[in-house]
Short mmCIF file of C-alpha atoms in Angstrom, two decimals:
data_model
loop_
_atom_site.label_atom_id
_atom_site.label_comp_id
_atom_site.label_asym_id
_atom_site.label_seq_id
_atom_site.Cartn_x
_atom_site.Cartn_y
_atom_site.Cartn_z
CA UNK A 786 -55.13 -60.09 -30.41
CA UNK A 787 -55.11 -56.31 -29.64
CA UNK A 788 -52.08 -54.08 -31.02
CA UNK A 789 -51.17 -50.81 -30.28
CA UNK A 790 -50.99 -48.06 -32.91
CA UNK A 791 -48.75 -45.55 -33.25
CA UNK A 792 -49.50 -42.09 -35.10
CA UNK A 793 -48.03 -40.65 -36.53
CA UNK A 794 -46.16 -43.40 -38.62
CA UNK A 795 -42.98 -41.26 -39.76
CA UNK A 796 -42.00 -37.78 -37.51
CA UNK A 797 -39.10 -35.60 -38.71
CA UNK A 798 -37.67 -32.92 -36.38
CA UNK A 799 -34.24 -30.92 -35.18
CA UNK A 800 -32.39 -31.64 -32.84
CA UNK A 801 -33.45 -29.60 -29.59
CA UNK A 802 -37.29 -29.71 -30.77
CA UNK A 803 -39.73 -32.15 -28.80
CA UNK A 804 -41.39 -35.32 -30.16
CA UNK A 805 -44.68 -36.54 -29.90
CA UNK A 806 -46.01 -39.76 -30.55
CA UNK A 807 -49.46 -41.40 -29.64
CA UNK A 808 -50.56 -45.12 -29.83
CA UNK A 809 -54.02 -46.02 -29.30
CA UNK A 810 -55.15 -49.78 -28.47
CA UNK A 811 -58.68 -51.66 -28.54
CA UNK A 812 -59.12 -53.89 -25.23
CA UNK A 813 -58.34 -53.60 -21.93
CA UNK A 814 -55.02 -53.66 -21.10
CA UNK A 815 -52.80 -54.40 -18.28
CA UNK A 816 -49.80 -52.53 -18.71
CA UNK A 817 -48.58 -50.58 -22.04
CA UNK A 818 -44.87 -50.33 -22.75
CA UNK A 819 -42.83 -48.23 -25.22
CA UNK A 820 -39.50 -50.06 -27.16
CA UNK A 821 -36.92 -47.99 -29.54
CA UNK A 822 -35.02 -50.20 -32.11
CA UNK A 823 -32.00 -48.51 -33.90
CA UNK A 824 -31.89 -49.98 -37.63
CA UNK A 825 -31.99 -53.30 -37.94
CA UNK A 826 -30.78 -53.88 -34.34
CA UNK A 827 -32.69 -55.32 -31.15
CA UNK A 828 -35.67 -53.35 -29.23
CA UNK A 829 -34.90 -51.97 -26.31
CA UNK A 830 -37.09 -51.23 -23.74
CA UNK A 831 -38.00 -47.47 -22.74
CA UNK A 832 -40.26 -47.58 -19.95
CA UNK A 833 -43.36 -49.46 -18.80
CA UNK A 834 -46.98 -47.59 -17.29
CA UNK A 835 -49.54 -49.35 -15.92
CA UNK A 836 -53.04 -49.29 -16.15
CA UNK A 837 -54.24 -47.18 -12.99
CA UNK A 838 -50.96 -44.92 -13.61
CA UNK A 839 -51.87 -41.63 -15.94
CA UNK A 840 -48.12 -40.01 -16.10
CA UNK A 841 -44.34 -41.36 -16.11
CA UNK A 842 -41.49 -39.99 -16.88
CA UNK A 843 -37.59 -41.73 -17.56
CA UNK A 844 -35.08 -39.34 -17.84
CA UNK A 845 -36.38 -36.99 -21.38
CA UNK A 846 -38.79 -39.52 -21.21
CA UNK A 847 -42.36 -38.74 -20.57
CA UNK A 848 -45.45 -41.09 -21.06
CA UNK A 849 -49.06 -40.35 -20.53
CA UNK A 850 -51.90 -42.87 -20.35
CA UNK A 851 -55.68 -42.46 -21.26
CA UNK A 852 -57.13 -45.62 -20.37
CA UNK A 853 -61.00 -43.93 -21.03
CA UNK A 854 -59.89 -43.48 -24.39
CA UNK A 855 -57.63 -46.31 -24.88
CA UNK A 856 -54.11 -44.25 -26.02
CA UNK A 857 -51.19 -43.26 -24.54
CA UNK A 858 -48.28 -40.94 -25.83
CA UNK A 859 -44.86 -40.81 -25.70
CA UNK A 860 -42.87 -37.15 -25.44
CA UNK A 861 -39.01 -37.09 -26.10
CA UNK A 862 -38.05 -33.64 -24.93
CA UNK A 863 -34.96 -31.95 -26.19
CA UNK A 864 -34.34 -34.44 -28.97
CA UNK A 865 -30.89 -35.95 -30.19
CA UNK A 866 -29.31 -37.11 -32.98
CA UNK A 867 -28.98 -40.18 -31.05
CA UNK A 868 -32.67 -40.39 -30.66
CA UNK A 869 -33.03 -41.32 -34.55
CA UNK A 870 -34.98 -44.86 -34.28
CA UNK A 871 -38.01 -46.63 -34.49
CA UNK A 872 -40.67 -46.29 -31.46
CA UNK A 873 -43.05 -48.79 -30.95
CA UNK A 874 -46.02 -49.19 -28.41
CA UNK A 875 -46.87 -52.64 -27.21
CA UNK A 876 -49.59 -53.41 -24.66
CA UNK A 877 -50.03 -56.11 -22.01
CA UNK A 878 -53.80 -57.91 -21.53
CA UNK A 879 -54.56 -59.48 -17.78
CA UNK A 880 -53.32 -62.67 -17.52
CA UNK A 881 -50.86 -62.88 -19.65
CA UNK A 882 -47.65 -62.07 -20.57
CA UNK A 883 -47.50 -61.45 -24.02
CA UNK A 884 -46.65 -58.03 -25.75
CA UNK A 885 -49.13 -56.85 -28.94
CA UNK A 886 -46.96 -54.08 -30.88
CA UNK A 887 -47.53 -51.69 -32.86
CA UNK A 888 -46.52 -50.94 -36.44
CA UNK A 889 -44.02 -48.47 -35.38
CA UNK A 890 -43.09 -44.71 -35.40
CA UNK A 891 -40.25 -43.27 -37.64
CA UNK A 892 -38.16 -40.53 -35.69
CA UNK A 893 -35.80 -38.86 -37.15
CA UNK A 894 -33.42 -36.32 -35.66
CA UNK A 895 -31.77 -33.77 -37.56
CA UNK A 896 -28.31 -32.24 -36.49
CA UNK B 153 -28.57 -55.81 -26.14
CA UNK B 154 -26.37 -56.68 -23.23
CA UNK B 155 -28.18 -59.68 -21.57
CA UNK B 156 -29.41 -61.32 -24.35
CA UNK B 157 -27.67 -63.05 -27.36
CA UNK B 158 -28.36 -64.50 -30.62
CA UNK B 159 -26.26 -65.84 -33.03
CA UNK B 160 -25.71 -65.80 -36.04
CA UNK B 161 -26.42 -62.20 -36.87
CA UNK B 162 -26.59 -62.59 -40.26
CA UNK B 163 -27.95 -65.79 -42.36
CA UNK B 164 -28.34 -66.69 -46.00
CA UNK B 165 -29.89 -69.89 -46.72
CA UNK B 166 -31.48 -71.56 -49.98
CA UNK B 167 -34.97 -73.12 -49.34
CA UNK B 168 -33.41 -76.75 -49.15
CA UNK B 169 -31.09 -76.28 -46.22
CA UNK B 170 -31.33 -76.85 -42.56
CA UNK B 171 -30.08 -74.04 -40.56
CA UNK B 172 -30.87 -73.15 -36.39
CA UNK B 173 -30.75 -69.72 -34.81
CA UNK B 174 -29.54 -69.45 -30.98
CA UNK B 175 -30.31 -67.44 -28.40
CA UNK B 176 -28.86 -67.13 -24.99
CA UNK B 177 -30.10 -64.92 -22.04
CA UNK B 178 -27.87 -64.41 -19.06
CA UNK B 179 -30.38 -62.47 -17.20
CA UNK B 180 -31.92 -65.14 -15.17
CA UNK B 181 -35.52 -64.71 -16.44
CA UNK B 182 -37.79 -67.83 -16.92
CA UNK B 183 -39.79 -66.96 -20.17
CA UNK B 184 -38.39 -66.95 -23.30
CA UNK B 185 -39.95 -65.28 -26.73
CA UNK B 186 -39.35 -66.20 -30.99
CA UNK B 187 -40.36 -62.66 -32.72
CA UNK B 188 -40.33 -62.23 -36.38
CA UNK B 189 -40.06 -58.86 -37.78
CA UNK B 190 -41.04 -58.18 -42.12
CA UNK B 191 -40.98 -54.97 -43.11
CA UNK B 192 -43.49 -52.43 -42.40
CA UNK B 193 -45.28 -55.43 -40.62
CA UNK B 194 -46.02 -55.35 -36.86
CA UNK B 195 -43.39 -58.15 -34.91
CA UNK B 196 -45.29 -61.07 -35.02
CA UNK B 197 -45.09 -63.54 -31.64
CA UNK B 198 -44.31 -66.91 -32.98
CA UNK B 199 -43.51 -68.70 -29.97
CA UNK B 200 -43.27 -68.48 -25.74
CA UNK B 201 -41.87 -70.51 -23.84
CA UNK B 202 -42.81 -70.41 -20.11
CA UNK B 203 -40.80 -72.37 -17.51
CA UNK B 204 -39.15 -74.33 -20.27
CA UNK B 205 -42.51 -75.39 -22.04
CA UNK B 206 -43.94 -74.13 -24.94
CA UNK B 207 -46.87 -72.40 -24.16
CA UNK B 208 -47.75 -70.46 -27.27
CA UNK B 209 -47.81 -71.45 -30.48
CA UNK B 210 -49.57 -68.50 -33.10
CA UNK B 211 -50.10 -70.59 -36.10
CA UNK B 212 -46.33 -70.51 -37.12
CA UNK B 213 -46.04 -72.96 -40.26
CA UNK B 214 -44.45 -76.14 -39.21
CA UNK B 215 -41.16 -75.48 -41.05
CA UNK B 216 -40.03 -73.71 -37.66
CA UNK B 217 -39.50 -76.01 -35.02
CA UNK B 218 -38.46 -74.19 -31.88
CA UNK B 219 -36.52 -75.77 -29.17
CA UNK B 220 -35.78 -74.68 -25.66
CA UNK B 221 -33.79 -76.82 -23.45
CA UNK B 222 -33.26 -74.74 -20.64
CA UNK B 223 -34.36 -71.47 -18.97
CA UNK B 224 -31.52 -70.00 -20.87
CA UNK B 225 -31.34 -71.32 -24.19
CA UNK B 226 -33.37 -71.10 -26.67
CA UNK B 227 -33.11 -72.23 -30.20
CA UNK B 228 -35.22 -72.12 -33.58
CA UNK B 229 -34.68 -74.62 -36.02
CA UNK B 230 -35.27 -73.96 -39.87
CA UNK B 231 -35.61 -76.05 -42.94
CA UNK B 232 -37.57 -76.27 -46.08
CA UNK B 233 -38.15 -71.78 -46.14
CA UNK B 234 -39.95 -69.99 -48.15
CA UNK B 235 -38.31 -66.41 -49.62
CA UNK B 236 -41.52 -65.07 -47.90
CA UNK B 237 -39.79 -66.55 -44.36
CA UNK B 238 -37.33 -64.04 -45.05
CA UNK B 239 -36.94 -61.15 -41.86
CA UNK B 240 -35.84 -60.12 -38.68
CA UNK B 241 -36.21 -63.25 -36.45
CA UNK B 242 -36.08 -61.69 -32.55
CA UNK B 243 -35.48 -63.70 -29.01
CA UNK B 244 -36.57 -61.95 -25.80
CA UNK B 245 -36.67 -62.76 -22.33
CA UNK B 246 -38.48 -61.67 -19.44
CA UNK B 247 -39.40 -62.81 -15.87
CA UNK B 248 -42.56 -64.35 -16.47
CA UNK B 249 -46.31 -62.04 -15.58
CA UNK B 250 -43.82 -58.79 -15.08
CA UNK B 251 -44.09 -57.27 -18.45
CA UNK B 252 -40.39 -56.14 -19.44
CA UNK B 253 -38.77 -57.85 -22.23
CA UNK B 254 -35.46 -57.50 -23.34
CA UNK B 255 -34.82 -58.01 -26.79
CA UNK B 256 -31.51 -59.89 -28.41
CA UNK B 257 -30.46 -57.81 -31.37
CA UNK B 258 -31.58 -60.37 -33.83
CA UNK B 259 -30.90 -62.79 -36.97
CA UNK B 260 -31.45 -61.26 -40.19
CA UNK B 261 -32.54 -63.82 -42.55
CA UNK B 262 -32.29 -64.30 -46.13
CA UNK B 263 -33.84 -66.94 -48.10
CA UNK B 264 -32.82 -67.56 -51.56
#
């Protein structure tokens, strides 16, 4: 099965700077979705874009998609302390309903 | 984590005991999801349940035996582990073909 990518693996920035992080995936894809998991806790979903959708945005939140090249980043603008965690990209195939992650990004947010 | 429950949130367990995780969603969603999370390892989809039947099974070693009596219960059942078997073990729930899943906050595992 297909799995997102995330790059790069481990970010580490101030509080107030930006964060970037891209995932790139293999097959066609339905839907791709971005999770955050604080240490050793549950994942908790971010926000969803679909396949004919190029831009989203949630709040800080902004997500791009590039289904010609098969990636899709995720921008956290004005970072927080409270936006230390790990970021994962999963993607959705057509008929199903099953999520592929990613290996997961590293953010950490400096006071 | 509000919506979706698992207890307990911490087991240690020697390779010759029996031992079941629980999950509870009080969301209303019909499709329910076993995750297991090693480290530095992407979470791994061990098993879905759709409706109340199993529907995917990804080659998960027969030493976890899941079982989901209703749309919002499900359980995993353990016995015989392996120190290897040793993780995060994640439920999830979503309505089923709409994408979201939200995520219980897990069982951490040890296996002596």
């Amino acid at each position: 099965s297909q799995q997102g990518e995330e790059d790069p693996q481990a970010l580490s920035i101030q509080e107030g700077e930006n964060a970037t992080m891209n995932c790139s995936y293999k097959t066609s894809i339905n839907n791709l979705q971005w999770y955050r998991q604080n240490s050793g806790r549950g994942l908790v979903h971010l926000i969803l874009i679909r396949s004919n959708e190029r831009e989203k945005h949630s709040g800080r939140l902004r997500v791009t998609l590039d289904t010609s090249k098969k990636s899709s980043s995720l921008l956290i603008t004005a970072s927080r302390a409270a936006d230390t965690a790990s970021y994962f990209c999963a993607t959705v195939s057509y008929g199903n309903n099953r999520l592929a992650f990613g290996k997961g990004n590293q953010v950490v947010v400096i006071p | 984590e509000t919506g979706v429950t698992q207890t307990p949130r911490h087991l240690v367990m020697g390779m010759t005991n029996k031992k079941s995780l629980k999950c509870e969603q009080h969301l209303g969603h019909n499709a329910m999801y076993w995750y297991k999370q090693s480290a530095k390892k992407p979470l791994e989809l061990m098993f879905v349940y759709s409706l109340e039947e199993r529907v995917e099974n990804n080659s998960v070693p027969s030493r976890f035996s899941p079982e989901c009596p209703n749309s919002s219960h499900l359980f995993l059942h353990l016995h015989t582990l392996q120190p290897e078997d040793s993780a995060l073990y994640l439920c999830a729930s979503s309505q089923v073909w709409q994408g979201e899943q939200f995520f219980g906050p897990g069982t951490r595992l040890t296996v002596l």
